[in-house]
Coordinates of C-alpha atoms in Angstrom, one line a residue:
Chain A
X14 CA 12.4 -38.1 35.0
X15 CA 10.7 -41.0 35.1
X16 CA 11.1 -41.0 39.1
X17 CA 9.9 -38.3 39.4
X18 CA 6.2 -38.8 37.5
X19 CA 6.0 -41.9 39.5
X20 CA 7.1 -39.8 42.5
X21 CA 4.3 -37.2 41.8
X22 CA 1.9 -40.3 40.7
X23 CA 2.0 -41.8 43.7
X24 CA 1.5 -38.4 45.8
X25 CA -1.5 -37.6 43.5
X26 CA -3.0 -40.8 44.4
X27 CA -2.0 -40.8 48.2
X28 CA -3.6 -37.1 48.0
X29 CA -6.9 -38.5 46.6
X30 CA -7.0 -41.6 48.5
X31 CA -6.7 -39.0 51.9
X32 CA -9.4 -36.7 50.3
X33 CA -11.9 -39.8 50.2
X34 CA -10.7 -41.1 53.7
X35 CA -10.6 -37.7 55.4
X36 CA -13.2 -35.3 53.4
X37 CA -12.3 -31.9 54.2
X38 CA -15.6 -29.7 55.9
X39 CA -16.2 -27.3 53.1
X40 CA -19.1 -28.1 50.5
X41 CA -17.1 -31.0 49.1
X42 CA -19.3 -33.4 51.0
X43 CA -20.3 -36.3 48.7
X44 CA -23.9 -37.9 49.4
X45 CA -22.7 -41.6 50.2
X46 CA -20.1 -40.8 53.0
X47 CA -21.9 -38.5 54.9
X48 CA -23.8 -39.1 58.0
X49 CA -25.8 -37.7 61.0
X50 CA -25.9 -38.8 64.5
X51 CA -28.0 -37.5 66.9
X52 CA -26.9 -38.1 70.4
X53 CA -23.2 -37.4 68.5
X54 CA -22.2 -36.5 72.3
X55 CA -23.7 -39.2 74.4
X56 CA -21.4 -42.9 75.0
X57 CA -23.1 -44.3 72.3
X58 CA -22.7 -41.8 69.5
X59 CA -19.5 -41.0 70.6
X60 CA -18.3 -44.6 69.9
X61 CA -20.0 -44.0 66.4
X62 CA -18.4 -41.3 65.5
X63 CA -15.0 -42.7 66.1
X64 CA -16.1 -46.2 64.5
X65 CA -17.8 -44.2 61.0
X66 CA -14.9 -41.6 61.2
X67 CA -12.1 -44.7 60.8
X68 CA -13.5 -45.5 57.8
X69 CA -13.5 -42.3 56.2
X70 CA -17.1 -40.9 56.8
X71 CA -18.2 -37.3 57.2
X72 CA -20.3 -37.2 60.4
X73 CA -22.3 -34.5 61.8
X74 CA -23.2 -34.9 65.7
X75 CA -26.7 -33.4 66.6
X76 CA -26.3 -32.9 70.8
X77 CA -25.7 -30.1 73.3
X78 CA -22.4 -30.6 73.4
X79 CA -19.8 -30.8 70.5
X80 CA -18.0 -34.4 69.9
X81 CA -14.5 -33.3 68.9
X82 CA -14.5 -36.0 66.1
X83 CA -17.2 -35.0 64.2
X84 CA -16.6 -32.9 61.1
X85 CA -19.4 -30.6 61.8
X86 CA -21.4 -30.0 65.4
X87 CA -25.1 -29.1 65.2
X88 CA -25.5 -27.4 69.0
X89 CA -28.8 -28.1 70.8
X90 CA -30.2 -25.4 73.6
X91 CA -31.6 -27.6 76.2
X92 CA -34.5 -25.0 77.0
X93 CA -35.8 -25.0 73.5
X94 CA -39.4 -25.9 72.6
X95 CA -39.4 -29.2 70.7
X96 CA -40.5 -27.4 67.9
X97 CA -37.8 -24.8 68.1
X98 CA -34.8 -27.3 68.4
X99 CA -36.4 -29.2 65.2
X100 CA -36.2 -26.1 63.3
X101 CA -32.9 -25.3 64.2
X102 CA -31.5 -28.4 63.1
X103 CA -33.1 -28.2 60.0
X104 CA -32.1 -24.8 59.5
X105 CA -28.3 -25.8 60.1
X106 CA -28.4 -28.7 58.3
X107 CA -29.6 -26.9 55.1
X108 CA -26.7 -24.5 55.4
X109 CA -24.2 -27.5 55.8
X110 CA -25.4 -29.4 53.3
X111 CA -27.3 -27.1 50.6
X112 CA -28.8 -29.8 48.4
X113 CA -26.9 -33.2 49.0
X114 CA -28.0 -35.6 51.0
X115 CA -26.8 -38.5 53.9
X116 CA -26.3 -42.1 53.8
X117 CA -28.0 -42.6 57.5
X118 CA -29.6 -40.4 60.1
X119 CA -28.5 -42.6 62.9
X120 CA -30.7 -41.0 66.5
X121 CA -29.2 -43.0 69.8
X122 CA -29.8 -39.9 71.7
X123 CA -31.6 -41.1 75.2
X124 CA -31.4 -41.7 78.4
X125 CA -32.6 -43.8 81.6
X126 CA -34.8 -42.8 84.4
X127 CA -37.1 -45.0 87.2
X128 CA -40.3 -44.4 88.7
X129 CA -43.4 -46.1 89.0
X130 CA -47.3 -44.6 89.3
X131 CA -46.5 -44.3 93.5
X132 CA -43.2 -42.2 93.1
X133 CA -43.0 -38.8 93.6
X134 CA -40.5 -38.4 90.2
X135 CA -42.6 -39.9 88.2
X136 CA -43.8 -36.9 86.0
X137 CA -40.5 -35.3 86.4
X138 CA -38.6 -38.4 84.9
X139 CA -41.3 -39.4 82.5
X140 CA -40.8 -35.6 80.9
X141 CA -37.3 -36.2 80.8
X142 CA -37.6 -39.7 78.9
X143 CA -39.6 -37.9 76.8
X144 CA -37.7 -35.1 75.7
X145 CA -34.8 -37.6 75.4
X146 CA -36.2 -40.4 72.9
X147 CA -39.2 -38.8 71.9
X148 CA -38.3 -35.6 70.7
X149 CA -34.6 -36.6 69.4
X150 CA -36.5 -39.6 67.5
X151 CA -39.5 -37.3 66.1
X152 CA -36.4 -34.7 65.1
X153 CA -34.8 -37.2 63.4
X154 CA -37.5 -38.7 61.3
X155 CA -38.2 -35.5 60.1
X156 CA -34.3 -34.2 59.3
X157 CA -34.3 -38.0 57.3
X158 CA -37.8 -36.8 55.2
X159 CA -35.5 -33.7 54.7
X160 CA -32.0 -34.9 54.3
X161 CA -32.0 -38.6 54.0
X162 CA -30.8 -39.7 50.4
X163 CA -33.0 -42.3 48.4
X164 CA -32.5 -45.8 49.9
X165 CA -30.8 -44.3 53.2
X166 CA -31.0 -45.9 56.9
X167 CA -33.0 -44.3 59.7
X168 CA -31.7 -46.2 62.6
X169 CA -34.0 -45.0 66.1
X170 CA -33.2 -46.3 69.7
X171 CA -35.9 -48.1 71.7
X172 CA -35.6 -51.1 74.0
X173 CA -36.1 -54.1 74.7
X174 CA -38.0 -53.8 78.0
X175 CA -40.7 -51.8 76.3
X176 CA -41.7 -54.5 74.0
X177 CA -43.8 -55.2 77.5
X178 CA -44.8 -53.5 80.6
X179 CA -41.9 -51.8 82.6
X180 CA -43.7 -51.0 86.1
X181 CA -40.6 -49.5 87.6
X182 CA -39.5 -47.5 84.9
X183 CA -42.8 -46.0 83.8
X184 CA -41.1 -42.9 82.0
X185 CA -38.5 -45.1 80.1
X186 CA -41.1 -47.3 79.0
X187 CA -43.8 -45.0 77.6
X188 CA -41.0 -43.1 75.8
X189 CA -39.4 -46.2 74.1
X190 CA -42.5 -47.4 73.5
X191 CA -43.6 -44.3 71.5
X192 CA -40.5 -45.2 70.0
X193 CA -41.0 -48.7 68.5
X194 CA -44.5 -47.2 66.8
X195 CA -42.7 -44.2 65.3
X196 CA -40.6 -47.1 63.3
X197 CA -43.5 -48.8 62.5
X198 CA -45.0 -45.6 60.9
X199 CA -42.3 -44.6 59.2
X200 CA -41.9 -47.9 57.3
X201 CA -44.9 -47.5 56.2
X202 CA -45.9 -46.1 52.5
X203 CA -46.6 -42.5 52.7
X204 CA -44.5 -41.5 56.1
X205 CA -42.7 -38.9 54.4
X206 CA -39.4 -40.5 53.9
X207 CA -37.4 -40.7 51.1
X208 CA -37.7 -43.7 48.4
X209 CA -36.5 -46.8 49.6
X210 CA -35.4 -45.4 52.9
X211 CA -35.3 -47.6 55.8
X212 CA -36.6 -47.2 59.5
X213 CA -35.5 -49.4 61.6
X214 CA -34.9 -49.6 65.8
X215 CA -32.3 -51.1 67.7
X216 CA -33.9 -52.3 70.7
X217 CA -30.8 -53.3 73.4
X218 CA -31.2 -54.2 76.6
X219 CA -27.4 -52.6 78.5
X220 CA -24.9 -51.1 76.7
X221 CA -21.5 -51.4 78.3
X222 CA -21.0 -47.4 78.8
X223 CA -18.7 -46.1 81.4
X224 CA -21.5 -44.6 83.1
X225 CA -23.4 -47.8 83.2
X226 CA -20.2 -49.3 84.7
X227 CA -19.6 -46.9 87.1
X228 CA -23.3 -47.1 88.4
X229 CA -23.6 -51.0 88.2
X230 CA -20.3 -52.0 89.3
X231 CA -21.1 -55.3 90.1
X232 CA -23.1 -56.3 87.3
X233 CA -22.1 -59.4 84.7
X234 CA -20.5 -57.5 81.9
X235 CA -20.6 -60.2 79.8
X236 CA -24.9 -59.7 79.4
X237 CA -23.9 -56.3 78.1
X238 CA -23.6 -54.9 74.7
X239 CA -20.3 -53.3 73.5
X240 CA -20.8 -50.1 71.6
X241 CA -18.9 -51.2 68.9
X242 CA -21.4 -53.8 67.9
X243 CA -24.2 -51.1 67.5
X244 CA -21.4 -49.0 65.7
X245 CA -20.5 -52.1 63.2
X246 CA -23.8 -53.0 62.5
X247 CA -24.5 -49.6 61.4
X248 CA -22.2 -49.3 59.0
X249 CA -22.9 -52.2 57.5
X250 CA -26.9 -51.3 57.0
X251 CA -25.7 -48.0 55.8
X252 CA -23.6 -49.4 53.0
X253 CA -26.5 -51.5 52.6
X254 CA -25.2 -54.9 54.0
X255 CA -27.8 -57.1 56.1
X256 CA -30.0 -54.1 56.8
X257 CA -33.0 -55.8 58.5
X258 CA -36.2 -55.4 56.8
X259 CA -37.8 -51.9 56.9
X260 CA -40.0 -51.1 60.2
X261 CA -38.0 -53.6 61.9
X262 CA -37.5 -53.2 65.7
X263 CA -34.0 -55.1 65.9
X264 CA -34.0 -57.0 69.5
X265 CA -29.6 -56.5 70.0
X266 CA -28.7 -59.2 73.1
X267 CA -25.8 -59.9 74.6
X268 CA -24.8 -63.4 76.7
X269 CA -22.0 -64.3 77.7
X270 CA -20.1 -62.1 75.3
X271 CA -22.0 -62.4 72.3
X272 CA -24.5 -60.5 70.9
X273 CA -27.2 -60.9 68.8
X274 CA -29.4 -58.7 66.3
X275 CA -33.3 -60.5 66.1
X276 CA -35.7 -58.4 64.8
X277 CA -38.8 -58.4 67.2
X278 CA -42.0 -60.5 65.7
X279 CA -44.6 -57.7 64.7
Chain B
X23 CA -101.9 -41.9 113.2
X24 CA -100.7 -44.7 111.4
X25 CA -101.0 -42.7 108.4
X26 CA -98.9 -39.9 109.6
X27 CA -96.4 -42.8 110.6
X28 CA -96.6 -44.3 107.3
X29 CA -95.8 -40.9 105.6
X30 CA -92.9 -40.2 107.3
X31 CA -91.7 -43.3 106.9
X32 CA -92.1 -42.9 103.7
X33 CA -90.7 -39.5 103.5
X34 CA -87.3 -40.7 105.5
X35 CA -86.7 -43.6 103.2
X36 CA -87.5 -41.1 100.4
X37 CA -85.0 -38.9 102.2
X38 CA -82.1 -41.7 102.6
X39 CA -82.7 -42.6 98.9
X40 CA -82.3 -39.5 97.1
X41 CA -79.1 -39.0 99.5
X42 CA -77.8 -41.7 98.4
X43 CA -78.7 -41.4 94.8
X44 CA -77.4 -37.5 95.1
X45 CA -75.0 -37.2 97.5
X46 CA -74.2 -34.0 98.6
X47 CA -70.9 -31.7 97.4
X48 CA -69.9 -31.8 101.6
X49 CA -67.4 -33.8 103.0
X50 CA -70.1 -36.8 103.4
X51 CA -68.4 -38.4 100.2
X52 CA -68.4 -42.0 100.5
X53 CA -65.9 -44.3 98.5
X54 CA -67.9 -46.0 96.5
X55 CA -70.2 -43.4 94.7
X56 CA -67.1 -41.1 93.7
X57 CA -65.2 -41.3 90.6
X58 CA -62.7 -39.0 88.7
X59 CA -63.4 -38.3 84.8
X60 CA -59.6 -36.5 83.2
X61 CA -61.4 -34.4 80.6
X62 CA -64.5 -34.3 82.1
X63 CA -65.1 -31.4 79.5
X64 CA -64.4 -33.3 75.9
X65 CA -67.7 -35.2 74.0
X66 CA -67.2 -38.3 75.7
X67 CA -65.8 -36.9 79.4
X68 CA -69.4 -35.0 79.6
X69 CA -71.6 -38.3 78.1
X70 CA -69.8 -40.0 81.1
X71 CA -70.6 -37.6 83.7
X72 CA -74.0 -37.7 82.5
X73 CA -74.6 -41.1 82.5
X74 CA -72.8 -41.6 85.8
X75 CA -74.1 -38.7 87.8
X76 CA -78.1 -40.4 86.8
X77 CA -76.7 -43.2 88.3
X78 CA -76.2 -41.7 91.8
X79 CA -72.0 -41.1 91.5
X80 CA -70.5 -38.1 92.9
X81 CA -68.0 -36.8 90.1
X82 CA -65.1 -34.9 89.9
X83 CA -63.9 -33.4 86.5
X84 CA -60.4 -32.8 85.8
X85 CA -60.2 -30.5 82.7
X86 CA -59.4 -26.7 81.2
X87 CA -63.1 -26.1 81.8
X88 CA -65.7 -26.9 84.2
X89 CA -68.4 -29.2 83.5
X90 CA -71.5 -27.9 85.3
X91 CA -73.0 -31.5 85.8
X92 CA -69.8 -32.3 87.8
X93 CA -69.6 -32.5 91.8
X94 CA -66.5 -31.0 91.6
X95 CA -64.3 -29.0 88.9
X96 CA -60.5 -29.2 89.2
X97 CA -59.5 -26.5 86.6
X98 CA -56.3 -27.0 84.8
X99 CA -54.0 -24.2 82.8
X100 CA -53.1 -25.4 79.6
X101 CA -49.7 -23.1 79.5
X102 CA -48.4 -25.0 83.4
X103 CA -45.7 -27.7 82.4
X104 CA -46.6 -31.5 83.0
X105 CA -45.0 -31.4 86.4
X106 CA -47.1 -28.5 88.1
X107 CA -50.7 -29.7 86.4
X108 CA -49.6 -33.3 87.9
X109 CA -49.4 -31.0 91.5
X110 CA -51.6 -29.1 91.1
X111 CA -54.3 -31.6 90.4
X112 CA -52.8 -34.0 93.0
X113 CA -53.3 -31.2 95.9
X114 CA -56.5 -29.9 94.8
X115 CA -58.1 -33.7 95.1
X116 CA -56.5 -34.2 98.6
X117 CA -58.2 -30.9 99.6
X118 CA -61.8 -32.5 98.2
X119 CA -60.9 -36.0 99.2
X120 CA -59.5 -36.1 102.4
X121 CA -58.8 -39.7 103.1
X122 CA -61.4 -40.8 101.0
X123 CA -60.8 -43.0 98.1
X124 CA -62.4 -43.2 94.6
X125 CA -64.3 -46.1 92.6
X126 CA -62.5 -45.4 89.6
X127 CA -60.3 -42.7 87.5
X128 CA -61.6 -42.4 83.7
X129 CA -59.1 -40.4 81.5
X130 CA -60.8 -39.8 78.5
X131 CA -58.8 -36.5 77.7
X132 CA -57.4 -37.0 74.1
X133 CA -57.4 -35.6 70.3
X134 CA -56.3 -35.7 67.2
X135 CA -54.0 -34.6 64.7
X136 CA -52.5 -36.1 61.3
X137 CA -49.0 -35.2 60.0
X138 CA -46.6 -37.4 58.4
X139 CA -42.6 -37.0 58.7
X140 CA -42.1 -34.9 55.8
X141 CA -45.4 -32.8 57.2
X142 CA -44.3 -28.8 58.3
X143 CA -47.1 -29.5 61.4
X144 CA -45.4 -32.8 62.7
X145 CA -43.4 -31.5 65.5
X146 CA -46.4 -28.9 66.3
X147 CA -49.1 -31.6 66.2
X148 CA -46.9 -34.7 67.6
X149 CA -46.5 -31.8 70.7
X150 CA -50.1 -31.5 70.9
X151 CA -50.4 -35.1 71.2
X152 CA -48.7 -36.0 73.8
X153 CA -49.5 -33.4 75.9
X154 CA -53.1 -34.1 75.3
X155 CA -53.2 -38.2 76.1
X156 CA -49.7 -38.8 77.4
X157 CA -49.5 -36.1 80.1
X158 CA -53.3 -36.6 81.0
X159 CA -52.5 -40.4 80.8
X160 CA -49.0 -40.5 83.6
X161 CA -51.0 -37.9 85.6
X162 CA -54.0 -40.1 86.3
X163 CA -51.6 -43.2 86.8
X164 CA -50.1 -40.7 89.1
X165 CA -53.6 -39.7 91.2
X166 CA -54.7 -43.5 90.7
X167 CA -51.6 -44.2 92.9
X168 CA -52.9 -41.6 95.4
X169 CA -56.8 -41.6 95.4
X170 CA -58.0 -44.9 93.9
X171 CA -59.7 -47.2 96.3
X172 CA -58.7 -51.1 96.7
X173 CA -59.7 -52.9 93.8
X174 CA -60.6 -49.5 91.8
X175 CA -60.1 -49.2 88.0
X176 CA -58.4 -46.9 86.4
X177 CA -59.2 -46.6 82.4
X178 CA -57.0 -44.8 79.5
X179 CA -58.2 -44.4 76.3
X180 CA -55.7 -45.5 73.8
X181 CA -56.6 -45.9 69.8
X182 CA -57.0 -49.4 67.7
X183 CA -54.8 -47.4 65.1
X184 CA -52.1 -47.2 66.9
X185 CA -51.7 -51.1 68.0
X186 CA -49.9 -50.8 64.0
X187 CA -47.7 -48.1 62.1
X188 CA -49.7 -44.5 61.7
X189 CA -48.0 -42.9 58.9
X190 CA -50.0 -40.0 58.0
X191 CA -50.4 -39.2 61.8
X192 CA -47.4 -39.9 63.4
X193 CA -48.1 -37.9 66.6
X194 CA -51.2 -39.2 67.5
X195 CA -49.4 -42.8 66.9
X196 CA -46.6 -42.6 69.3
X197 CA -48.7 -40.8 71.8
X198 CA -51.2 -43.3 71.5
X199 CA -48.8 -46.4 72.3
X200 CA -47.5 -44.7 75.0
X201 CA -50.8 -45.3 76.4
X202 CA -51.1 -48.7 75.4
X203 CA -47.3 -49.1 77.4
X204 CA -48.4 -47.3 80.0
X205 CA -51.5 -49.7 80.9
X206 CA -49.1 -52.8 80.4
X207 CA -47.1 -51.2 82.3
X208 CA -49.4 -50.3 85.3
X209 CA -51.0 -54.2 85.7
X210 CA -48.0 -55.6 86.4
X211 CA -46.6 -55.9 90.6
X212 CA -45.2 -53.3 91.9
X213 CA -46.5 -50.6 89.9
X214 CA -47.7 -48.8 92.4
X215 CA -51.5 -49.0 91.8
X216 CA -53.3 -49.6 95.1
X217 CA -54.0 -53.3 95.8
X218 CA -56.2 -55.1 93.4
X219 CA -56.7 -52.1 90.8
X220 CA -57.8 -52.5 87.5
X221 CA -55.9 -50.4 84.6
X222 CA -57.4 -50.5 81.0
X223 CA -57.4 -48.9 78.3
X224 CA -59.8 -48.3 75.7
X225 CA -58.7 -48.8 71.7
X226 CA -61.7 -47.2 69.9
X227 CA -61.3 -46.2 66.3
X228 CA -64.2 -43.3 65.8
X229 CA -66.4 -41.8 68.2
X230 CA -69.7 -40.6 67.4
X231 CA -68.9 -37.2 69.0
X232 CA -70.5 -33.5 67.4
X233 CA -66.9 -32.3 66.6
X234 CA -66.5 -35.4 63.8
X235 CA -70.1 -35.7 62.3
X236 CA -69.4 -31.7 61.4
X237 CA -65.5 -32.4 60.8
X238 CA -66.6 -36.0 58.6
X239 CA -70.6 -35.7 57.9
X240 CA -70.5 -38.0 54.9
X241 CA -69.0 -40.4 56.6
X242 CA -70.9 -44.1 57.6
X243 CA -71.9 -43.3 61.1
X244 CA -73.0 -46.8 61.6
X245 CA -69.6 -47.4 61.9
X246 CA -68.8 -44.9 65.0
X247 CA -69.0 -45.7 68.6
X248 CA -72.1 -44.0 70.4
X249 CA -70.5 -42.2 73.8
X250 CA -73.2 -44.4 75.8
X251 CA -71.7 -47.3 74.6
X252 CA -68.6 -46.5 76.3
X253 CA -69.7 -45.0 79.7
X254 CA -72.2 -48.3 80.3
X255 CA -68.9 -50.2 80.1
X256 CA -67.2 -47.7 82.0
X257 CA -69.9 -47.9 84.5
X258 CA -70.1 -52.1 84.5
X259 CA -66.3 -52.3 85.4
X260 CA -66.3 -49.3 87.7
X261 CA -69.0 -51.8 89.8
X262 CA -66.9 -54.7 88.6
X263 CA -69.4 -56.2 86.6
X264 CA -67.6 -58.0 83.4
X265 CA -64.2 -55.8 83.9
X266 CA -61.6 -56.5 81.6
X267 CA -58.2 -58.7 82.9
X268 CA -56.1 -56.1 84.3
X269 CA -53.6 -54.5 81.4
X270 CA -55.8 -55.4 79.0
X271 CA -56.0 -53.1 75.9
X272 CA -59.9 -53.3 74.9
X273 CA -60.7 -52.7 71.4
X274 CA -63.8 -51.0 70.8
X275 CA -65.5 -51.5 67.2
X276 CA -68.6 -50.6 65.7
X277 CA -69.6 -52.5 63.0
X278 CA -73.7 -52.2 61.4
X279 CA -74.4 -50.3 64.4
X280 CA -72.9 -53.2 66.6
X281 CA -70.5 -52.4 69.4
X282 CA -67.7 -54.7 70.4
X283 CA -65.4 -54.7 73.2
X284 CA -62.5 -57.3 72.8
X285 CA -59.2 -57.4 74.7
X286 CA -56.5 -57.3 71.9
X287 CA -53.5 -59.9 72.0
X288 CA -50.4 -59.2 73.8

């Protein structure tokens, strides 16, 4: 008898222990282990969602595509208006989420694109870079002055190479640019986000993505970022460890196989 | 005799004066007279045509509307994406311009409009933005590659607000910095500005423009920038008198009454 209450003891507990490691997708969501990340698809927020996922968070992907992982997918139609993509998110994440909120709204949607004033792709790229960072970033800070909980994370993706001129890459730069000032504004009283949110950017200068690998084969590795850096350093400003100050634009630099997290001087 | 002689001396240098002084709308267009205002049509892109075309310039508006004191009208449609106005304008200049060059491209085209994150207007307004001073912005680094003479400037106009956070106008923040990266961006080598260019921007923080004494008209006006005060600098560093170091973002203040132009710190 006494077997067996420890028997059925110890499955309770396993039973709750899986709830809270593996929260099932209905309305069961609990504020403080649920986040978003926009980009979900992309190398970045793929690695992410795998690294949050581990340790037991809900995660819902924002992209055009549906990461796998990911407890819920919020679908994006590429031809959409900015304003009609932004609504549509909203509108989905209302329905998934009803009136509880997320830890972080974590945006590393984005891309890459060259071209300076002489080339003939510069408009078509710069648009791109645009709809890329600008959009997803603008998308994002509103969804966090919607669904951001009270001392939440914002975390937006600029880079480094904005923080000056980048002639080649006139798109990329303008884009990541806009970038950096959106974090400024939001940190600011009266943006719109919650109480005691943070905004902050992570400003790297190459992630080590297959893609970038396979394009830049010859490149030193070792002055590139590993996605699970970005990932870790995520969770631990969403549970509220070492998050740099809010507004920050968080310079992330990696030599010879270490990396470092500076926030930028204003 | 000699007085016959004397009058059509006169009347030929009279002639050759006023030719140069108002060139004609042929193809007898000579580099240094003609420059390119983007939003020839807004308060401060028709003071600058009027002050420059007193002066003797030959000027070509860029805009939705035509400016009747321009040379030359290259009409824009607001509903064509970024990529087809950027062609569009690009093809209608090389029809005007042939292989002539200009002195200078001033981009004054611009706007406002406020919104914070939490604001139902931000993704409408931070739309409106961009499409307002970044498109106009990349399309005149775009025809500065093409149609700027040698040691031509090319001016933005960016906003003193936007060199910090913009909270309750998040839109006209980030579009605003893109400018500001943009100009950084276009005075370093290899940008693909023709040979000795100048690009600037201008940071101004209020006009003195119709729309904002009727929009603000118990505001201290002493503290708004006259239009004049703009187009005579405009007009010094198209003729390279006093021009600002290339990239340099040029805060504008007006202070008592008092103008200032001062290159911000990188």
């Amino acid at each position: 008898m006494l077997l067996v209450s420890l028997f059925i003891l110890v499955a309770l507990s396993s039973l709750l222990l899986s709830l809270s490691i593996f929260p099932c997708s209905c309305t069961c969501i609990t504020m403080s282990q649920h986040i978003l990340v926009y980009g979900g698809r992309g190398a970045l927020g793929t690695a992410i969602i795998s690294y949050f996922k581990l340790r037991g968070f809900v995660i819902t992907s924002i992209d055009l595509f549906a990461n796998d992982e990911a407890n819920h997918n919020v679908l994006l139609q590429a031809q959409d208006s900015w304003e009609d993509q932004s609504n549509k998110i909203s509108a989905a994440l209302a329905e998934k989420l009803g009136e509880s909120k997320v830890a972080a709204v974590l945006c590393v949607a984005g891309g890459w694109a060259g071209g300076n004033a002489a080339s003939a792709d510069l408009i078509k790229n710069a648009d791109l870079m645009i709809k890329q960072s600008v959009w997803s970033s603008v998308i994002a800070a509103r969804v966090a002055s919607q669904f951001l909980a009270p001392n939440g994370l914002l975390a937006l993706t600029g880079a480094r190479a904005a923080l000056n001129g980048t002639a080649g890459m006139i798109g990329y730069g303008i884009a990541k640019a806009a970038v950096h000032q959106l974090t400024r504004s939001l940190a600011q009283p009266g943006s719109g986000l919650p109480e005691g949110a943070t905004a902050v950017a992570i400003l790297p200068v190459t992630l080590d993505t297959p893609m970038n690998r396979k394009f830049m084969p010859d490149a030193d590795f070792s002055s590139w970022t590993p996605l699970d850096e970005i990932s870790s350093h995520f969770l631990d400003w969403t549970t509220g460890k070492q998050r740099p100050s809010n507004g920050a634009l968080v310079e992330v630099v990696t030599a010879g196989g270490v990396t470092t997290f500076t926030e930028a001087a204003h």
